[in-house]
């Protein structure tokens, strides 16, 4: 209870800084998620349409998943140096595997007879894609965005190790000062952000889900 | 039945002509469809019948260009199907498949409205048409229009598939085993309703099945296929009483006396009323079949029936002897003894 009171006291002492860091954390994460979605969802769609090599390509992506995010962030340090851009690139790449894998699975899982019926009633290829194929894959794609956002929001913490202001700031300070209040104050907010991202995207997912019996 | 059906004129169907139609899949030794030529009359209900893998689906799907033929032509009225862009062609052809292919993310009304929307009908016209169609296939719009496909039974989903295919009043319908996955009662009911709709609208229907009873029940003419070739193209009665060869005879169970009796109209067996007529004879309608007559005889215990016209006036009489006579005549036509000898040897 005492520690909790200390954490609340911590927030009360510097509300502006807490809000600013939380916002910068969120902004960095959302930009990475947006760029990642714009790149990797189309890529997943291409893989799903690529009959010859699609599943092999997706296998390679799946194996990339084992690279931990901390390695990714520091891997980019010698390449792109310190600061915002390398952090953004690393976080965007982190979103790749969940987005590609889910998009691929979502597109491939759509019933072939439904797609054939769409052609059969006279939809042109674009109509088949936008009216039938994509909407039916959307819940799985959004589930991919959900896991991507969890990874991004959690890993945005690490960006502070290469000089970007996020909630990771409190973790960095907490470690160097060996101060648990800093660690807890930062950690709690990060968990709160991760959970909100999860809940919001989960809501979207339910919204587009195909109604069952 | 209901209001809308009097509103609309029956529009009739297209003439369909297949000309040396062939389909050879890559990496396959035999053509799936082998040089098929058929002339199908406007408004005809044609059933393609044959064992699994004989090419029924392949043939059907070439008509709306889901598959492209490797040879031959398909004419719908005056147009060869390749003269149109495939989507334009398909919007004029109703298409129903066994898996229904309903769009699971769309409400029933939106599923049914698909083709009219592609054709850019006015909203009010689409709404009217959707209600009319749901009524037509026996799904009251009040309780079905806003549901999703997963919230319907298999039979109801198949009705929606039928309504969707009928939506833009196509003059041709392609149906690939639409009732194949349904239980017998539901299948019977849907067959009945399909016949009613066909009588009313008179589209040309190409219907695939491997169920002989379904074929006999629905078809004006049956196409029997075997390894991509047409073995026989004739009316159900003709096919059952006079199969072109052993393959057809065995496929349709031509030896099945009851099946044959279900196809022979009473009118063709009954004899003129002679002195023996008894006013107590049970009556039977002249428009039913020998099988119904047998049923009535067994039920009533009478060996003689009085055949009545639509107004209930006795016009002819029918005895057990007449029935035996009619059945054995059709027996002789099909050279049954020879066939039984061959089928007994396998
Ligand atoms: N896409 C395809 N690629 C290669 N061969 C195919 C393809 N589709 C069908 N075939 C082959 O063509 C032949 C005819 O198949 P088709 O599906 O037309 O038969 P069917 O009469 O509809 O059978 P069923 O009653 O089982 O549905 C079969 O030998 C089948 O293996
Ligand atoms: Mg088939």
mmCIF file with all atom_site columns, C-alpha atoms in Angstrom, chain B residues 88-253:
data_model
loop_
_atom_site.group_PDB
_atom_site.id
_atom_site.type_symbol
_atom_site.label_atom_id
_atom_site.label_alt_id
_atom_site.label_comp_id
_atom_site.label_asym_id
_atom_site.label_entity_id
_atom_site.label_seq_id
_atom_site.pdbx_PDB_ins_code
_atom_site.Cartn_x
_atom_site.Cartn_y
_atom_site.Cartn_z
_atom_site.occupancy
_atom_site.B_iso_or_equiv
_atom_site.pdbx_formal_charge
_atom_site.auth_seq_id
_atom_site.auth_comp_id
_atom_site.auth_asym_id
_atom_site.auth_atom_id
_atom_site.pdbx_PDB_model_num
ATOM 1   C CA . UNK B 1 88  ? -21.778 -8.873  -67.544 1.00 0.00 ? 88  UNK B CA 1
ATOM 2   C CA . UNK B 1 89  ? -22.584 -12.389 -68.716 1.00 0.00 ? 89  UNK B CA 1
ATOM 3   C CA . UNK B 1 90  ? -22.902 -13.709 -65.176 1.00 0.00 ? 90  UNK B CA 1
ATOM 4   C CA . UNK B 1 91  ? -25.302 -10.970 -64.084 1.00 0.00 ? 91  UNK B CA 1
ATOM 5   C CA . UNK B 1 92  ? -27.740 -12.399 -66.620 1.00 0.00 ? 92  UNK B CA 1
ATOM 6   C CA . UNK B 1 93  ? -27.418 -15.974 -65.398 1.00 0.00 ? 93  UNK B CA 1
ATOM 7   C CA . UNK B 1 94  ? -28.683 -17.227 -62.054 1.00 0.00 ? 94  UNK B CA 1
ATOM 8   C CA . UNK B 1 95  ? -26.170 -19.404 -60.240 1.00 0.00 ? 95  UNK B CA 1
ATOM 9   C CA . UNK B 1 96  ? -26.891 -21.740 -57.309 1.00 0.00 ? 96  UNK B CA 1
ATOM 10  C CA . UNK B 1 97  ? -24.367 -24.118 -55.762 1.00 0.00 ? 97  UNK B CA 1
ATOM 11  C CA . UNK B 1 98  ? -24.580 -26.815 -53.128 1.00 0.00 ? 98  UNK B CA 1
ATOM 12  C CA . UNK B 1 99  ? -22.424 -24.934 -50.600 1.00 0.00 ? 99  UNK B CA 1
ATOM 13  C CA . UNK B 1 100 ? -24.856 -22.002 -51.095 1.00 0.00 ? 100 UNK B CA 1
ATOM 14  C CA . UNK B 1 101 ? -21.964 -19.521 -51.315 1.00 0.00 ? 101 UNK B CA 1
ATOM 15  C CA . UNK B 1 102 ? -24.029 -16.993 -49.367 1.00 0.00 ? 102 UNK B CA 1
ATOM 16  C CA . UNK B 1 103 ? -22.038 -13.977 -48.197 1.00 0.00 ? 103 UNK B CA 1
ATOM 17  C CA . UNK B 1 104 ? -21.777 -14.612 -44.455 1.00 0.00 ? 104 UNK B CA 1
ATOM 18  C CA . UNK B 1 105 ? -21.141 -10.959 -43.577 1.00 0.00 ? 105 UNK B CA 1
ATOM 19  C CA . UNK B 1 106 ? -24.275 -9.702  -45.308 1.00 0.00 ? 106 UNK B CA 1
ATOM 20  C CA . UNK B 1 107 ? -27.856 -9.828  -44.121 1.00 0.00 ? 107 UNK B CA 1
ATOM 21  C CA . UNK B 1 108 ? -30.263 -12.023 -46.066 1.00 0.00 ? 108 UNK B CA 1
ATOM 22  C CA . UNK B 1 109 ? -31.799 -8.979  -47.771 1.00 0.00 ? 109 UNK B CA 1
ATOM 23  C CA . UNK B 1 110 ? -28.351 -7.793  -48.889 1.00 0.00 ? 110 UNK B CA 1
ATOM 24  C CA . UNK B 1 111 ? -27.445 -11.232 -50.171 1.00 0.00 ? 111 UNK B CA 1
ATOM 25  C CA . UNK B 1 112 ? -30.593 -11.300 -52.277 1.00 0.00 ? 112 UNK B CA 1
ATOM 26  C CA . UNK B 1 113 ? -30.023 -7.720  -53.459 1.00 0.00 ? 113 UNK B CA 1
ATOM 27  C CA . UNK B 1 114 ? -26.511 -8.462  -54.742 1.00 0.00 ? 114 UNK B CA 1
ATOM 28  C CA . UNK B 1 115 ? -27.160 -8.705  -58.467 1.00 0.00 ? 115 UNK B CA 1
ATOM 29  C CA . UNK B 1 116 ? -29.748 -5.885  -58.685 1.00 0.00 ? 116 UNK B CA 1
ATOM 30  C CA . UNK B 1 117 ? -27.186 -3.672  -56.946 1.00 0.00 ? 117 UNK B CA 1
ATOM 31  C CA . UNK B 1 118 ? -24.473 -4.693  -59.393 1.00 0.00 ? 118 UNK B CA 1
ATOM 32  C CA . UNK B 1 119 ? -26.932 -3.769  -62.125 1.00 0.00 ? 119 UNK B CA 1
ATOM 33  C CA . UNK B 1 120 ? -27.522 -0.416  -60.411 1.00 0.00 ? 120 UNK B CA 1
ATOM 34  C CA . UNK B 1 121 ? -31.255 -0.758  -59.983 1.00 0.00 ? 121 UNK B CA 1
ATOM 35  C CA . UNK B 1 122 ? -33.028 2.013   -58.078 1.00 0.00 ? 122 UNK B CA 1
ATOM 36  C CA . UNK B 1 123 ? -33.199 1.504   -54.341 1.00 0.00 ? 123 UNK B CA 1
ATOM 37  C CA . UNK B 1 124 ? -36.974 1.309   -54.132 1.00 0.00 ? 124 UNK B CA 1
ATOM 38  C CA . UNK B 1 125 ? -37.109 -1.253  -56.911 1.00 0.00 ? 125 UNK B CA 1
ATOM 39  C CA . UNK B 1 126 ? -34.466 -3.357  -55.181 1.00 0.00 ? 126 UNK B CA 1
ATOM 40  C CA . UNK B 1 127 ? -36.344 -3.281  -51.886 1.00 0.00 ? 127 UNK B CA 1
ATOM 41  C CA . UNK B 1 128 ? -39.568 -4.309  -53.559 1.00 0.00 ? 128 UNK B CA 1
ATOM 42  C CA . UNK B 1 129 ? -37.822 -7.091  -55.443 1.00 0.00 ? 129 UNK B CA 1
ATOM 43  C CA . UNK B 1 130 ? -36.146 -8.461  -52.306 1.00 0.00 ? 130 UNK B CA 1
ATOM 44  C CA . UNK B 1 131 ? -39.460 -8.695  -50.453 1.00 0.00 ? 131 UNK B CA 1
ATOM 45  C CA . UNK B 1 132 ? -41.138 -10.297 -53.418 1.00 0.00 ? 132 UNK B CA 1
ATOM 46  C CA . UNK B 1 133 ? -38.360 -12.889 -53.729 1.00 0.00 ? 133 UNK B CA 1
ATOM 47  C CA . UNK B 1 134 ? -38.273 -13.788 -50.051 1.00 0.00 ? 134 UNK B CA 1
ATOM 48  C CA . UNK B 1 135 ? -42.026 -14.342 -50.242 1.00 0.00 ? 135 UNK B CA 1
ATOM 49  C CA . UNK B 1 136 ? -41.568 -16.397 -53.386 1.00 0.00 ? 136 UNK B CA 1
ATOM 50  C CA . UNK B 1 137 ? -39.107 -18.799 -51.746 1.00 0.00 ? 137 UNK B CA 1
ATOM 51  C CA . UNK B 1 138 ? -41.200 -19.036 -48.586 1.00 0.00 ? 138 UNK B CA 1
ATOM 52  C CA . UNK B 1 139 ? -39.127 -16.904 -46.202 1.00 0.00 ? 139 UNK B CA 1
ATOM 53  C CA . UNK B 1 140 ? -41.340 -14.092 -44.817 1.00 0.00 ? 140 UNK B CA 1
ATOM 54  C CA . UNK B 1 141 ? -39.253 -10.905 -45.097 1.00 0.00 ? 141 UNK B CA 1
ATOM 55  C CA . UNK B 1 142 ? -40.430 -9.645  -41.695 1.00 0.00 ? 142 UNK B CA 1
ATOM 56  C CA . UNK B 1 143 ? -38.580 -12.434 -39.935 1.00 0.00 ? 143 UNK B CA 1
ATOM 57  C CA . UNK B 1 144 ? -35.764 -13.243 -42.377 1.00 0.00 ? 144 UNK B CA 1
ATOM 58  C CA . UNK B 1 145 ? -34.600 -10.099 -44.198 1.00 0.00 ? 145 UNK B CA 1
ATOM 59  C CA . UNK B 1 146 ? -32.415 -8.794  -41.394 1.00 0.00 ? 146 UNK B CA 1
ATOM 60  C CA . UNK B 1 147 ? -30.838 -12.079 -40.342 1.00 0.00 ? 147 UNK B CA 1
ATOM 61  C CA . UNK B 1 148 ? -27.416 -13.368 -41.305 1.00 0.00 ? 148 UNK B CA 1
ATOM 62  C CA . UNK B 1 149 ? -26.830 -16.635 -43.208 1.00 0.00 ? 149 UNK B CA 1
ATOM 63  C CA . UNK B 1 150 ? -25.379 -18.400 -40.161 1.00 0.00 ? 150 UNK B CA 1
ATOM 64  C CA . UNK B 1 151 ? -28.688 -17.830 -38.384 1.00 0.00 ? 151 UNK B CA 1
ATOM 65  C CA . UNK B 1 152 ? -30.605 -19.935 -40.928 1.00 0.00 ? 152 UNK B CA 1
ATOM 66  C CA . UNK B 1 153 ? -31.010 -23.687 -41.351 1.00 0.00 ? 153 UNK B CA 1
ATOM 67  C CA . UNK B 1 154 ? -29.405 -25.410 -44.332 1.00 0.00 ? 154 UNK B CA 1
ATOM 68  C CA . UNK B 1 155 ? -32.711 -25.556 -46.186 1.00 0.00 ? 155 UNK B CA 1
ATOM 69  C CA . UNK B 1 156 ? -33.438 -21.897 -45.511 1.00 0.00 ? 156 UNK B CA 1
ATOM 70  C CA . UNK B 1 157 ? -29.956 -20.937 -46.697 1.00 0.00 ? 157 UNK B CA 1
ATOM 71  C CA . UNK B 1 158 ? -30.556 -22.836 -49.913 1.00 0.00 ? 158 UNK B CA 1
ATOM 72  C CA . UNK B 1 159 ? -33.811 -20.893 -50.380 1.00 0.00 ? 159 UNK B CA 1
ATOM 73  C CA . UNK B 1 160 ? -31.865 -17.665 -49.994 1.00 0.00 ? 160 UNK B CA 1
ATOM 74  C CA . UNK B 1 161 ? -29.367 -18.929 -52.567 1.00 0.00 ? 161 UNK B CA 1
ATOM 75  C CA . UNK B 1 162 ? -32.267 -19.553 -54.923 1.00 0.00 ? 162 UNK B CA 1
ATOM 76  C CA . UNK B 1 163 ? -33.736 -16.097 -54.262 1.00 0.00 ? 163 UNK B CA 1
ATOM 77  C CA . UNK B 1 164 ? -30.360 -14.463 -54.883 1.00 0.00 ? 164 UNK B CA 1
ATOM 78  C CA . UNK B 1 165 ? -30.022 -16.302 -58.181 1.00 0.00 ? 165 UNK B CA 1
ATOM 79  C CA . UNK B 1 166 ? -33.547 -15.299 -59.262 1.00 0.00 ? 166 UNK B CA 1
ATOM 80  C CA . UNK B 1 167 ? -33.162 -11.659 -58.257 1.00 0.00 ? 167 UNK B CA 1
ATOM 81  C CA . UNK B 1 168 ? -32.455 -10.000 -61.586 1.00 0.00 ? 168 UNK B CA 1
ATOM 82  C CA . UNK B 1 169 ? -34.933 -12.207 -63.438 1.00 0.00 ? 169 UNK B CA 1
ATOM 83  C CA . UNK B 1 170 ? -32.338 -14.215 -65.341 1.00 0.00 ? 170 UNK B CA 1
ATOM 84  C CA . UNK B 1 171 ? -33.553 -16.115 -68.356 1.00 0.00 ? 171 UNK B CA 1
ATOM 85  C CA . UNK B 1 172 ? -31.069 -18.894 -67.549 1.00 0.00 ? 172 UNK B CA 1
ATOM 86  C CA . UNK B 1 173 ? -30.359 -20.606 -64.233 1.00 0.00 ? 173 UNK B CA 1
ATOM 87  C CA . UNK B 1 174 ? -27.401 -22.863 -63.459 1.00 0.00 ? 174 UNK B CA 1
ATOM 88  C CA . UNK B 1 175 ? -27.842 -25.090 -60.430 1.00 0.00 ? 175 UNK B CA 1
ATOM 89  C CA . UNK B 1 176 ? -25.104 -27.457 -59.243 1.00 0.00 ? 176 UNK B CA 1
ATOM 90  C CA . UNK B 1 177 ? -26.549 -30.034 -56.834 1.00 0.00 ? 177 UNK B CA 1
ATOM 91  C CA . UNK B 1 178 ? -28.362 -27.280 -54.951 1.00 0.00 ? 178 UNK B CA 1
ATOM 92  C CA . UNK B 1 179 ? -30.274 -29.690 -52.731 1.00 0.00 ? 179 UNK B CA 1
ATOM 93  C CA . UNK B 1 180 ? -27.529 -32.295 -52.366 1.00 0.00 ? 180 UNK B CA 1
ATOM 94  C CA . UNK B 1 181 ? -26.763 -31.550 -48.735 1.00 0.00 ? 181 UNK B CA 1
ATOM 95  C CA . UNK B 1 182 ? -30.354 -31.476 -47.489 1.00 0.00 ? 182 UNK B CA 1
ATOM 96  C CA . UNK B 1 183 ? -32.458 -34.121 -45.772 1.00 0.00 ? 183 UNK B CA 1
ATOM 97  C CA . UNK B 1 184 ? -35.073 -35.910 -47.861 1.00 0.00 ? 184 UNK B CA 1
ATOM 98  C CA . UNK B 1 185 ? -38.084 -33.971 -46.586 1.00 0.00 ? 185 UNK B CA 1
ATOM 99  C CA . UNK B 1 186 ? -36.501 -30.572 -47.097 1.00 0.00 ? 186 UNK B CA 1
ATOM 100 C CA . UNK B 1 187 ? -35.181 -31.634 -50.487 1.00 0.00 ? 187 UNK B CA 1
ATOM 101 C CA . UNK B 1 188 ? -38.652 -32.724 -51.596 1.00 0.00 ? 188 UNK B CA 1
ATOM 102 C CA . UNK B 1 189 ? -40.193 -29.474 -50.497 1.00 0.00 ? 189 UNK B CA 1
ATOM 103 C CA . UNK B 1 190 ? -37.565 -27.397 -52.268 1.00 0.00 ? 190 UNK B CA 1
ATOM 104 C CA . UNK B 1 191 ? -37.904 -29.472 -55.442 1.00 0.00 ? 191 UNK B CA 1
ATOM 105 C CA . UNK B 1 192 ? -41.611 -28.816 -55.326 1.00 0.00 ? 192 UNK B CA 1
ATOM 106 C CA . UNK B 1 193 ? -41.084 -25.086 -54.966 1.00 0.00 ? 193 UNK B CA 1
ATOM 107 C CA . UNK B 1 194 ? -38.462 -24.981 -57.677 1.00 0.00 ? 194 UNK B CA 1
ATOM 108 C CA . UNK B 1 195 ? -40.942 -26.645 -60.023 1.00 0.00 ? 195 UNK B CA 1
ATOM 109 C CA . UNK B 1 196 ? -43.613 -24.154 -59.057 1.00 0.00 ? 196 UNK B CA 1
ATOM 110 C CA . UNK B 1 197 ? -41.248 -21.242 -59.709 1.00 0.00 ? 197 UNK B CA 1
ATOM 111 C CA . UNK B 1 198 ? -40.184 -22.752 -62.999 1.00 0.00 ? 198 UNK B CA 1
ATOM 112 C CA . UNK B 1 199 ? -43.782 -23.244 -64.125 1.00 0.00 ? 199 UNK B CA 1
ATOM 113 C CA . UNK B 1 200 ? -44.411 -19.634 -63.317 1.00 0.00 ? 200 UNK B CA 1
ATOM 114 C CA . UNK B 1 201 ? -41.314 -17.955 -64.755 1.00 0.00 ? 201 UNK B CA 1
ATOM 115 C CA . UNK B 1 202 ? -40.264 -20.527 -67.348 1.00 0.00 ? 202 UNK B CA 1
ATOM 116 C CA . UNK B 1 203 ? -36.570 -19.719 -67.270 1.00 0.00 ? 203 UNK B CA 1
ATOM 117 C CA . UNK B 1 204 ? -34.256 -22.221 -68.870 1.00 0.00 ? 204 UNK B CA 1
ATOM 118 C CA . UNK B 1 205 ? -32.723 -24.281 -66.062 1.00 0.00 ? 205 UNK B CA 1
ATOM 119 C CA . UNK B 1 206 ? -29.575 -26.385 -66.271 1.00 0.00 ? 206 UNK B CA 1
ATOM 120 C CA . UNK B 1 207 ? -29.520 -28.505 -63.134 1.00 0.00 ? 207 UNK B CA 1
ATOM 121 C CA . UNK B 1 208 ? -26.817 -30.936 -62.040 1.00 0.00 ? 208 UNK B CA 1
ATOM 122 C CA . UNK B 1 209 ? -27.487 -33.930 -59.828 1.00 0.00 ? 209 UNK B CA 1
ATOM 123 C CA . UNK B 1 210 ? -26.417 -37.507 -59.388 1.00 0.00 ? 210 UNK B CA 1
ATOM 124 C CA . UNK B 1 211 ? -29.726 -38.432 -57.807 1.00 0.00 ? 211 UNK B CA 1
ATOM 125 C CA . UNK B 1 212 ? -31.887 -40.217 -60.361 1.00 0.00 ? 212 UNK B CA 1
ATOM 126 C CA . UNK B 1 213 ? -35.125 -39.614 -58.472 1.00 0.00 ? 213 UNK B CA 1
ATOM 127 C CA . UNK B 1 214 ? -34.419 -35.909 -58.374 1.00 0.00 ? 214 UNK B CA 1
ATOM 128 C CA . UNK B 1 215 ? -33.640 -35.927 -62.085 1.00 0.00 ? 215 UNK B CA 1
ATOM 129 C CA . UNK B 1 216 ? -36.850 -37.778 -62.963 1.00 0.00 ? 216 UNK B CA 1
ATOM 130 C CA . UNK B 1 217 ? -38.914 -35.516 -60.795 1.00 0.00 ? 217 UNK B CA 1
ATOM 131 C CA . UNK B 1 218 ? -37.573 -32.224 -62.093 1.00 0.00 ? 218 UNK B CA 1
ATOM 132 C CA . UNK B 1 219 ? -36.471 -32.699 -65.659 1.00 0.00 ? 219 UNK B CA 1
ATOM 133 C CA . UNK B 1 220 ? -38.199 -31.955 -68.912 1.00 0.00 ? 220 UNK B CA 1
ATOM 134 C CA . UNK B 1 221 ? -35.209 -33.707 -70.398 1.00 0.00 ? 221 UNK B CA 1
ATOM 135 C CA . UNK B 1 222 ? -32.254 -35.487 -68.843 1.00 0.00 ? 222 UNK B CA 1
ATOM 136 C CA . UNK B 1 223 ? -28.703 -35.458 -70.170 1.00 0.00 ? 223 UNK B CA 1
ATOM 137 C CA . UNK B 1 224 ? -26.874 -38.604 -69.101 1.00 0.00 ? 224 UNK B CA 1
ATOM 138 C CA . UNK B 1 225 ? -23.127 -38.012 -69.000 1.00 0.00 ? 225 UNK B CA 1
ATOM 139 C CA . UNK B 1 226 ? -20.296 -40.491 -68.760 1.00 0.00 ? 226 UNK B CA 1
ATOM 140 C CA . UNK B 1 227 ? -16.640 -39.518 -68.855 1.00 0.00 ? 227 UNK B CA 1
ATOM 141 C CA . UNK B 1 228 ? -17.498 -36.190 -70.406 1.00 0.00 ? 228 UNK B CA 1
ATOM 142 C CA . UNK B 1 229 ? -19.640 -37.583 -73.194 1.00 0.00 ? 229 UNK B CA 1
ATOM 143 C CA . UNK B 1 230 ? -23.400 -37.483 -73.661 1.00 0.00 ? 230 UNK B CA 1
ATOM 144 C CA . UNK B 1 231 ? -24.838 -40.997 -73.472 1.00 0.00 ? 231 UNK B CA 1
ATOM 145 C CA . UNK B 1 232 ? -28.458 -39.984 -73.871 1.00 0.00 ? 232 UNK B CA 1
ATOM 146 C CA . UNK B 1 233 ? -30.504 -36.790 -74.021 1.00 0.00 ? 233 UNK B CA 1
ATOM 147 C CA . UNK B 1 234 ? -34.195 -37.511 -73.644 1.00 0.00 ? 234 UNK B CA 1
ATOM 148 C CA . UNK B 1 235 ? -37.283 -37.178 -71.468 1.00 0.00 ? 235 UNK B CA 1
ATOM 149 C CA . UNK B 1 236 ? -37.295 -39.048 -68.142 1.00 0.00 ? 236 UNK B CA 1
ATOM 150 C CA . UNK B 1 237 ? -39.875 -41.540 -69.375 1.00 0.00 ? 237 UNK B CA 1
ATOM 151 C CA . UNK B 1 238 ? -37.904 -42.188 -72.524 1.00 0.00 ? 238 UNK B CA 1
ATOM 152 C CA . UNK B 1 239 ? -34.690 -42.685 -70.576 1.00 0.00 ? 239 UNK B CA 1
ATOM 153 C CA . UNK B 1 240 ? -36.277 -45.094 -68.116 1.00 0.00 ? 240 UNK B CA 1
ATOM 154 C CA . UNK B 1 241 ? -38.347 -47.055 -70.572 1.00 0.00 ? 241 UNK B CA 1
ATOM 155 C CA . UNK B 1 242 ? -35.888 -46.942 -73.422 1.00 0.00 ? 242 UNK B CA 1
ATOM 156 C CA . UNK B 1 243 ? -32.332 -46.423 -72.186 1.00 0.00 ? 243 UNK B CA 1
ATOM 157 C CA . UNK B 1 244 ? -29.777 -45.962 -74.956 1.00 0.00 ? 244 UNK B CA 1
ATOM 158 C CA . UNK B 1 245 ? -27.382 -48.543 -73.555 1.00 0.00 ? 245 UNK B CA 1
ATOM 159 C CA . UNK B 1 246 ? -26.503 -50.651 -70.526 1.00 0.00 ? 246 UNK B CA 1
ATOM 160 C CA . UNK B 1 247 ? -24.709 -47.792 -68.827 1.00 0.00 ? 247 UNK B CA 1
ATOM 161 C CA . UNK B 1 248 ? -27.814 -45.613 -68.884 1.00 0.00 ? 248 UNK B CA 1
ATOM 162 C CA . UNK B 1 249 ? -30.067 -48.492 -67.885 1.00 0.00 ? 249 UNK B CA 1
ATOM 163 C CA . UNK B 1 250 ? -27.975 -49.294 -64.880 1.00 0.00 ? 250 UNK B CA 1
ATOM 164 C CA . UNK B 1 251 ? -27.498 -45.663 -63.876 1.00 0.00 ? 251 UNK B CA 1
ATOM 165 C CA . UNK B 1 252 ? -31.219 -44.907 -63.880 1.00 0.00 ? 252 UNK B CA 1
ATOM 166 C CA . UNK B 1 253 ? -32.288 -48.279 -62.553 1.00 0.00 ? 253 UNK B CA 1
#
